[in-house]
């Protein structure tokens, strides 16, 4: 089907979803049919296209032709304007029980245009325990025409009671050749650049596209991968950590500044700021103080999430670097994600033992765990840099 054409290297998942979409079409007249279920869980590593697969499946469910990719229904799904598609993405560190209950109420409505009401819940693993329990109740007893599409890195990231009630669709990391082909044919990227980006991104299509088309992204990658050879002393470790954290903070600020201002302005208008009338403006703004405080908290949480994601992306770049070092130390005949830095890889491979390289990888993974546990980023990254040097 046309809506599944952009799912690179996911032939098995596409076959399952295509059959289910066909069964859903047959089930419209006589209830749910075989192969169609009310709850789906899309899992796979970063870059595998979990959300893309879920959205394509939503289009296939809502399209009169089962996902033609050309009609108004399909177009509305992909631009996010279809009235029967509720798309949710946690912007902060977690998704609260209050937000989940509001989502469940919206999910209970009947379809207005399409045959189904579809709830696409990206990053469902960010739901708090209370939110997950509320979600479980909704999945256990859904309205007859509501379909839940949950996305998470792995099935174990969700409560077993939730995943046991979902049909799981496992997505895989696309091959380098497949990603390079997509960049070259759909984005008109020169073949050599497409190959470099696909290899460096390790199958992550979004990351590969950014590397191929954005020089700033390439410069940031070079800065991160220059860290291993720069750690010549304690002072250099502290400086490298400071640069890494500062870069993440700047990216978070750049990504949220305009959005925060617009959200705050709209909320102030909603509560009457700028309205005319004796005592009207002051009273309404004061009444919205609680809403403004709640918005500020959400904005701070969103900025923290973006900062953490930026740091995590940099740490994964370092993991890929040391993994390549380890491959060279063992003489493994595998594709190197950072083959463009082969000289640096070779120098470090000769200067260290495989055991030391493994300890460095462990130090990076431990830093990721500390950041996830809300340890101060500067302290966590400094400790990692010192471990990488030693």
GROMACS .gro file of C-alpha atoms in nm:
model
  390
    1UNK     CA    1   0.000   0.000   0.000
    2UNK     CA    2   0.115   0.353  -0.075
    3UNK     CA    3   0.105   0.472   0.287
    4UNK     CA    4   0.364   0.210   0.382
    5UNK     CA    5   0.607   0.295   0.101
    6UNK     CA    6   0.822   0.518   0.324
    7UNK     CA    7   0.887   0.245   0.583
    8UNK     CA    8   1.243   0.158   0.483
    9UNK     CA    9   1.353  -0.201   0.541
   10UNK     CA   10   1.039  -0.303   0.731
   11UNK     CA   11   0.891  -0.560   0.494
   12UNK     CA   12   0.771  -0.798   0.765
   13UNK     CA   13   0.597  -0.523   0.964
   14UNK     CA   14   0.439  -0.383   0.647
   15UNK     CA   15   0.296  -0.724   0.562
   16UNK     CA   16   0.137  -0.753   0.908
   17UNK     CA   17  -0.007  -0.401   0.900
   18UNK     CA   18  -0.138  -0.437   0.545
   19UNK     CA   19  -0.327  -0.754   0.637
   20UNK     CA   20  -0.466  -0.589   0.949
   21UNK     CA   21  -0.580  -0.281   0.755
   22UNK     CA   22  -0.760  -0.507   0.506
   23UNK     CA   23  -0.923  -0.696   0.791
   24UNK     CA   24  -1.029  -0.367   0.949
   25UNK     CA   25  -1.204  -0.269   0.629
   26UNK     CA   26  -1.395  -0.596   0.625
   27UNK     CA   27  -1.481  -0.560   0.993
   28UNK     CA   28  -1.659  -0.226   0.952
   29UNK     CA   29  -1.986  -0.385   0.849
   30UNK     CA   30  -1.990  -0.673   1.091
   31UNK     CA   31  -1.776  -0.579   1.391
   32UNK     CA   32  -1.409  -0.655   1.442
   33UNK     CA   33  -1.264  -0.908   1.203
   34UNK     CA   34  -0.977  -1.151   1.233
   35UNK     CA   35  -0.639  -0.982   1.221
   36UNK     CA   36  -0.772  -0.653   1.358
   37UNK     CA   37  -0.732  -0.563   1.723
   38UNK     CA   38  -0.804  -0.255   1.930
   39UNK     CA   39  -0.452  -0.199   2.069
   40UNK     CA   40  -0.116  -0.208   1.893
   41UNK     CA   41   0.237  -0.161   2.026
   42UNK     CA   42   0.506  -0.044   1.782
   43UNK     CA   43   0.856  -0.114   1.909
   44UNK     CA   44   1.204  -0.076   1.768
   45UNK     CA   45   1.536   0.102   1.820
   46UNK     CA   46   1.572   0.478   1.763
   47UNK     CA   47   1.545   0.559   1.394
   48UNK     CA   48   1.354   0.244   1.304
   49UNK     CA   49   1.043   0.450   1.231
   50UNK     CA   50   0.804   0.352   1.509
   51UNK     CA   51   0.595   0.667   1.483
   52UNK     CA   52   0.608   0.662   1.102
   53UNK     CA   53   0.477   0.305   1.098
   54UNK     CA   54   0.200   0.388   1.345
   55UNK     CA   55   0.093   0.694   1.146
   56UNK     CA   56   0.094   0.498   0.820
   57UNK     CA   57  -0.125   0.233   0.984
   58UNK     CA   58  -0.359   0.508   1.109
   59UNK     CA   59  -0.389   0.634   0.751
   60UNK     CA   60  -0.464   0.282   0.629
   61UNK     CA   61  -0.740   0.248   0.889
   62UNK     CA   62  -0.900   0.583   0.811
   63UNK     CA   63  -0.862   0.578   0.432
   64UNK     CA   64  -1.167   0.448   0.238
   65UNK     CA   65  -0.926   0.260   0.010
   66UNK     CA   66  -0.717   0.114   0.290
   67UNK     CA   67  -0.424   0.353   0.262
   68UNK     CA   68  -0.397   0.486  -0.092
   69UNK     CA   69  -0.169   0.770   0.018
   70UNK     CA   70  -0.336   1.023  -0.216
   71UNK     CA   71  -0.683   1.097  -0.082
   72UNK     CA   72  -0.785   1.374   0.158
   73UNK     CA   73  -0.807   1.128   0.447
   74UNK     CA   74  -0.449   1.011   0.403
   75UNK     CA   75  -0.325   1.367   0.358
   76UNK     CA   76  -0.502   1.481   0.675
   77UNK     CA   77  -0.346   1.197   0.873
   78UNK     CA   78   0.008   1.280   0.763
   79UNK     CA   79  -0.027   1.655   0.824
   80UNK     CA   80  -0.195   1.592   1.160
   81UNK     CA   81  -0.534   1.748   1.087
   82UNK     CA   82  -0.761   1.443   1.065
   83UNK     CA   83  -1.049   1.481   1.315
   84UNK     CA   84  -1.052   1.108   1.396
   85UNK     CA   85  -0.680   1.090   1.473
   86UNK     CA   86  -0.558   1.197   1.817
   87UNK     CA   87  -0.179   1.220   1.812
   88UNK     CA   88  -0.005   1.254   2.148
   89UNK     CA   89   0.362   1.308   2.220
   90UNK     CA   90   0.488   1.374   2.574
   91UNK     CA   91   0.692   1.693   2.557
   92UNK     CA   92   0.826   1.684   2.912
   93UNK     CA   93   1.003   1.423   3.118
   94UNK     CA   94   0.686   1.220   3.165
   95UNK     CA   95   0.316   1.195   3.079
   96UNK     CA   96   0.092   1.252   3.380
   97UNK     CA   97  -0.219   1.071   3.493
   98UNK     CA   98  -0.419   1.393   3.445
   99UNK     CA   99  -0.312   1.415   3.081
  100UNK     CA  100  -0.387   1.045   3.032
  101UNK     CA  101  -0.738   1.073   3.173
  102UNK     CA  102  -0.809   1.371   2.946
  103UNK     CA  103  -0.681   1.165   2.652
  104UNK     CA  104  -0.905   0.871   2.746
  105UNK     CA  105  -1.210   1.098   2.753
  106UNK     CA  106  -1.128   1.227   2.405
  107UNK     CA  107  -1.070   0.870   2.286
  108UNK     CA  108  -1.420   0.770   2.391
  109UNK     CA  109  -1.583   0.980   2.118
  110UNK     CA  110  -1.729   0.823   1.807
  111UNK     CA  111  -1.559   0.871   1.469
  112UNK     CA  112  -1.675   1.181   1.280
  113UNK     CA  113  -1.546   1.104   0.929
  114UNK     CA  114  -1.350   0.784   0.922
  115UNK     CA  115  -1.440   0.432   1.019
  116UNK     CA  116  -1.230   0.437   1.335
  117UNK     CA  117  -1.114   0.676   1.603
  118UNK     CA  118  -0.737   0.632   1.629
  119UNK     CA  119  -0.519   0.733   1.925
  120UNK     CA  120  -0.149   0.750   1.836
  121UNK     CA  121   0.052   0.766   2.160
  122UNK     CA  122   0.419   0.834   2.084
  123UNK     CA  123   0.677   0.763   2.357
  124UNK     CA  124   0.421   0.575   2.562
  125UNK     CA  125   0.706   0.455   2.784
  126UNK     CA  126   0.716   0.805   2.936
  127UNK     CA  127   0.379   0.757   3.105
  128UNK     CA  128   0.403   0.762   3.483
  129UNK     CA  129   0.292   0.457   3.680
  130UNK     CA  130  -0.045   0.617   3.760
  131UNK     CA  131  -0.087   0.720   3.396
  132UNK     CA  132  -0.002   0.368   3.280
  133UNK     CA  133  -0.266   0.222   3.513
  134UNK     CA  134  -0.526   0.462   3.374
  135UNK     CA  135  -0.421   0.371   3.020
  136UNK     CA  136  -0.455   0.002   3.101
  137UNK     CA  137  -0.820   0.046   3.195
  138UNK     CA  138  -0.890   0.224   2.867
  139UNK     CA  139  -0.722  -0.049   2.664
  140UNK     CA  140  -0.903  -0.325   2.853
  141UNK     CA  141  -1.246  -0.184   2.770
  142UNK     CA  142  -1.219   0.039   2.461
  143UNK     CA  143  -1.514   0.186   2.272
  144UNK     CA  144  -1.610  -0.033   1.974
  145UNK     CA  145  -1.451   0.193   1.711
  146UNK     CA  146  -1.141   0.315   1.899
  147UNK     CA  147  -0.793   0.186   1.813
  148UNK     CA  148  -0.488   0.257   2.032
  149UNK     CA  149  -0.145   0.277   1.867
  150UNK     CA  150   0.132   0.289   2.128
  151UNK     CA  151   0.500   0.349   2.049
  152UNK     CA  152   0.795   0.253   2.270
  153UNK     CA  153   1.157   0.141   2.219
  154UNK     CA  154   1.092  -0.210   2.354
  155UNK     CA  155   0.796  -0.411   2.487
  156UNK     CA  156   0.958  -0.425   2.832
  157UNK     CA  157   0.934  -0.045   2.855
  158UNK     CA  158   0.560  -0.081   2.921
  159UNK     CA  159   0.375  -0.260   3.198
  160UNK     CA  160   0.331  -0.628   3.120
  161UNK     CA  161  -0.045  -0.589   3.165
  162UNK     CA  162  -0.051  -0.328   2.888
  163UNK     CA  163   0.174  -0.505   2.640
  164UNK     CA  164  -0.010  -0.834   2.692
  165UNK     CA  165  -0.325  -0.663   2.561
  166UNK     CA  166  -0.152  -0.519   2.256
  167UNK     CA  167  -0.050  -0.674   1.928
  168UNK     CA  168   0.323  -0.604   1.903
  169UNK     CA  169   0.484  -0.486   1.579
  170UNK     CA  170   0.862  -0.511   1.599
  171UNK     CA  171   1.059  -0.278   1.372
  172UNK     CA  172   1.427  -0.322   1.292
  173UNK     CA  173   1.717  -0.091   1.213
  174UNK     CA  174   1.728  -0.037   0.835
  175UNK     CA  175   2.043  -0.138   0.649
  176UNK     CA  176   2.290   0.133   0.552
  177UNK     CA  177   2.232   0.068   0.182
  178UNK     CA  178   1.856   0.112   0.220
  179UNK     CA  179   1.890   0.441   0.407
  180UNK     CA  180   2.148   0.572   0.158
  181UNK     CA  181   1.915   0.481  -0.129
  182UNK     CA  182   1.629   0.677   0.029
  183UNK     CA  183   1.849   0.984   0.079
  184UNK     CA  184   1.978   0.970  -0.276
  185UNK     CA  185   1.642   0.912  -0.445
  186UNK     CA  186   1.401   1.112  -0.229
  187UNK     CA  187   1.622   1.394  -0.102
  188UNK     CA  188   1.857   1.424  -0.403
  189UNK     CA  189   2.163   1.376  -0.180
  190UNK     CA  190   2.487   1.293  -0.366
  191UNK     CA  191   2.558   0.917  -0.336
  192UNK     CA  192   2.884   0.958  -0.142
  193UNK     CA  193   2.723   1.198   0.108
  194UNK     CA  194   2.420   0.970   0.138
  195UNK     CA  195   2.643   0.673   0.212
  196UNK     CA  196   2.841   0.868   0.474
  197UNK     CA  197   2.525   0.995   0.646
  198UNK     CA  198   2.356   0.653   0.648
  199UNK     CA  199   2.666   0.487   0.791
  200UNK     CA  200   2.725   0.755   1.055
  201UNK     CA  201   2.360   0.751   1.160
  202UNK     CA  202   2.367   0.371   1.202
  203UNK     CA  203   2.035   0.326   1.025
  204UNK     CA  204   1.854   0.616   1.195
  205UNK     CA  205   1.675   0.771   0.898
  206UNK     CA  206   1.597   1.105   1.061
  207UNK     CA  207   1.952   1.142   1.188
  208UNK     CA  208   2.091   1.042   0.847
  209UNK     CA  209   1.878   1.303   0.672
  210UNK     CA  210   1.996   1.570   0.915
  211UNK     CA  211   2.361   1.475   0.864
  212UNK     CA  212   2.321   1.480   0.489
  213UNK     CA  213   2.136   1.811   0.463
  214UNK     CA  214   2.248   2.020   0.762
  215UNK     CA  215   2.608   2.135   0.789
  216UNK     CA  216   2.549   2.245   1.149
  217UNK     CA  217   2.458   1.889   1.247
  218UNK     CA  218   2.776   1.762   1.083
  219UNK     CA  219   2.985   2.018   1.274
  220UNK     CA  220   2.828   1.915   1.605
  221UNK     CA  221   2.905   1.551   1.530
  222UNK     CA  222   3.268   1.638   1.454
  223UNK     CA  223   3.291   1.831   1.781
  224UNK     CA  224   3.159   1.536   1.982
  225UNK     CA  225   3.383   1.281   1.811
  226UNK     CA  226   3.689   1.501   1.866
  227UNK     CA  227   3.647   1.459   2.243
  228UNK     CA  228   3.836   1.127   2.283
  229UNK     CA  229   4.162   1.267   2.145
  230UNK     CA  230   4.126   1.592   2.342
  231UNK     CA  231   4.120   1.433   2.691
  232UNK     CA  232   4.488   1.483   2.771
  233UNK     CA  233   4.442   1.608   3.128
  234UNK     CA  234   4.193   1.673   3.406
  235UNK     CA  235   4.142   2.033   3.294
  236UNK     CA  236   4.065   1.918   2.942
  237UNK     CA  237   3.810   1.669   3.078
  238UNK     CA  238   3.630   1.941   3.274
  239UNK     CA  239   3.633   2.174   2.972
  240UNK     CA  240   3.501   1.903   2.740
  241UNK     CA  241   3.217   1.828   2.983
  242UNK     CA  242   3.131   2.196   3.012
  243UNK     CA  243   3.120   2.236   2.634
  244UNK     CA  244   2.899   1.931   2.590
  245UNK     CA  245   2.649   2.042   2.855
  246UNK     CA  246   2.648   2.402   2.733
  247UNK     CA  247   2.579   2.292   2.377
  248UNK     CA  248   2.282   2.084   2.496
  249UNK     CA  249   2.148   2.381   2.694
  250UNK     CA  250   2.180   2.611   2.392
  251UNK     CA  251   1.998   2.362   2.169
  252UNK     CA  252   1.717   2.332   2.425
  253UNK     CA  253   1.689   2.710   2.453
  254UNK     CA  254   1.684   2.754   2.075
  255UNK     CA  255   1.418   2.485   2.035
  256UNK     CA  256   1.185   2.621   2.303
  257UNK     CA  257   1.224   3.002   2.310
  258UNK     CA  258   0.977   3.094   2.034
  259UNK     CA  259   0.734   2.817   2.130
  260UNK     CA  260   0.734   2.921   2.497
  261UNK     CA  261   0.667   3.283   2.407
  262UNK     CA  262   0.377   3.193   2.179
  263UNK     CA  263   0.221   2.960   2.435
  264UNK     CA  264   0.247   3.220   2.711
  265UNK     CA  265   0.104   3.496   2.493
  266UNK     CA  266  -0.191   3.281   2.387
  267UNK     CA  267  -0.266   3.179   2.745
  268UNK     CA  268  -0.254   3.538   2.865
  269UNK     CA  269  -0.495   3.638   2.591
  270UNK     CA  270  -0.723   3.350   2.688
  271UNK     CA  271  -0.740   3.485   3.041
  272UNK     CA  272  -0.817   3.837   2.927
  273UNK     CA  273  -0.489   4.023   2.918
  274UNK     CA  274  -0.538   4.329   2.701
  275UNK     CA  275  -0.917   4.318   2.734
  276UNK     CA  276  -1.110   4.638   2.794
  277UNK     CA  277  -1.352   4.708   3.073
  278UNK     CA  278  -1.318   4.828   3.430
  279UNK     CA  279  -1.144   4.566   3.644
  280UNK     CA  280  -1.183   4.300   3.373
  281UNK     CA  281  -0.819   4.267   3.271
  282UNK     CA  282  -0.675   4.247   3.620
  283UNK     CA  283  -0.930   3.997   3.746
  284UNK     CA  284  -0.899   3.758   3.454
  285UNK     CA  285  -0.520   3.760   3.454
  286UNK     CA  286  -0.518   3.694   3.826
  287UNK     CA  287  -0.758   3.406   3.770
  288UNK     CA  288  -0.514   3.261   3.518
  289UNK     CA  289  -0.213   3.272   3.749
  290UNK     CA  290  -0.246   2.902   3.825
  291UNK     CA  291  -0.270   2.815   3.456
  292UNK     CA  292   0.038   3.026   3.382
  293UNK     CA  293   0.232   2.851   3.658
  294UNK     CA  294   0.129   2.512   3.521
  295UNK     CA  295   0.238   2.619   3.172
  296UNK     CA  296   0.576   2.735   3.302
  297UNK     CA  297   0.628   2.400   3.473
  298UNK     CA  298   0.548   2.216   3.150
  299UNK     CA  299   0.784   2.440   2.957
  300UNK     CA  300   1.067   2.376   3.203
  301UNK     CA  301   1.004   2.003   3.181
  302UNK     CA  302   1.009   2.021   2.801
  303UNK     CA  303   1.338   2.214   2.802
  304UNK     CA  304   1.489   1.957   3.038
  305UNK     CA  305   1.375   1.675   2.811
  306UNK     CA  306   1.526   1.840   2.501
  307UNK     CA  307   1.851   1.906   2.686
  308UNK     CA  308   1.864   1.546   2.806
  309UNK     CA  309   1.787   1.412   2.458
  310UNK     CA  310   2.062   1.629   2.310
  311UNK     CA  311   2.313   1.502   2.565
  312UNK     CA  312   2.201   1.144   2.510
  313UNK     CA  313   2.248   1.177   2.134
  314UNK     CA  314   2.604   1.300   2.193
  315UNK     CA  315   2.675   1.011   2.429
  316UNK     CA  316   2.550   0.761   2.173
  317UNK     CA  317   2.786   0.917   1.918
  318UNK     CA  318   3.072   0.848   2.161
  319UNK     CA  319   2.951   0.491   2.212
  320UNK     CA  320   2.960   0.437   1.837
  321UNK     CA  321   3.316   0.576   1.827
  322UNK     CA  322   3.447   0.341   2.096
  323UNK     CA  323   3.255   0.051   1.947
  324UNK     CA  324   3.446   0.111   1.624
  325UNK     CA  325   3.770   0.120   1.824
  326UNK     CA  326   3.680  -0.214   1.978
  327UNK     CA  327   3.601  -0.362   1.636
  328UNK     CA  328   3.943  -0.256   1.510
  329UNK     CA  329   4.114  -0.400   1.816
  330UNK     CA  330   3.953  -0.738   1.754
  331UNK     CA  331   3.999  -0.718   1.378
  332UNK     CA  332   3.626  -0.763   1.321
  333UNK     CA  333   3.512  -0.734   0.961
  334UNK     CA  334   3.214  -0.507   1.031
  335UNK     CA  335   3.110  -0.173   0.891
  336UNK     CA  336   3.251   0.115   1.095
  337UNK     CA  337   2.997   0.386   1.171
  338UNK     CA  338   3.279   0.642   1.185
  339UNK     CA  339   3.489   0.520   0.898
  340UNK     CA  340   3.559   0.883   0.803
  341UNK     CA  341   3.764   0.905   1.126
  342UNK     CA  342   3.960   0.589   1.066
  343UNK     CA  343   4.295   0.753   1.156
  344UNK     CA  344   4.167   0.857   1.502
  345UNK     CA  345   4.012   0.514   1.554
  346UNK     CA  346   4.336   0.342   1.461
  347UNK     CA  347   4.543   0.562   1.693
  348UNK     CA  348   4.319   0.492   1.991
  349UNK     CA  349   4.295   0.121   1.908
  350UNK     CA  350   4.675   0.095   1.923
  351UNK     CA  351   4.705   0.303   2.242
  352UNK     CA  352   4.455   0.102   2.449
  353UNK     CA  353   4.352  -0.254   2.522
  354UNK     CA  354   4.009  -0.399   2.443
  355UNK     CA  355   3.941  -0.412   2.819
  356UNK     CA  356   4.007  -0.038   2.848
  357UNK     CA  357   3.779   0.032   2.554
  358UNK     CA  358   3.501  -0.171   2.714
  359UNK     CA  359   3.544   0.020   3.040
  360UNK     CA  360   3.509   0.345   2.848
  361UNK     CA  361   3.189   0.226   2.685
  362UNK     CA  362   3.060   0.125   3.030
  363UNK     CA  363   3.145   0.474   3.160
  364UNK     CA  364   2.935   0.634   2.886
  365UNK     CA  365   2.642   0.403   2.950
  366UNK     CA  366   2.665   0.473   3.322
  367UNK     CA  367   2.652   0.845   3.246
  368UNK     CA  368   2.334   0.789   3.047
  369UNK     CA  369   2.181   0.608   3.343
  370UNK     CA  370   2.279   0.890   3.579
  371UNK     CA  371   2.125   1.152   3.354
  372UNK     CA  372   1.805   0.948   3.336
  373UNK     CA  373   1.806   0.944   3.717
  374UNK     CA  374   1.826   1.328   3.724
  375UNK     CA  375   2.187   1.350   3.839
  376UNK     CA  376   2.334   1.697   3.777
  377UNK     CA  377   2.441   1.688   3.409
  378UNK     CA  378   2.771   1.871   3.465
  379UNK     CA  379   2.876   1.631   3.741
  380UNK     CA  380   2.768   1.321   3.548
  381UNK     CA  381   2.944   1.424   3.227
  382UNK     CA  382   3.262   1.533   3.413
  383UNK     CA  383   3.282   1.192   3.583
  384UNK     CA  384   3.241   1.024   3.244
  385UNK     CA  385   3.514   1.235   3.083
  386UNK     CA  386   3.757   1.148   3.361
  387UNK     CA  387   3.679   0.779   3.311
  388UNK     CA  388   3.735   0.810   2.936
  389UNK     CA  389   4.077   0.968   3.000
  390UNK     CA  390   4.187   0.707   3.252
   0.00000   0.00000   0.00000
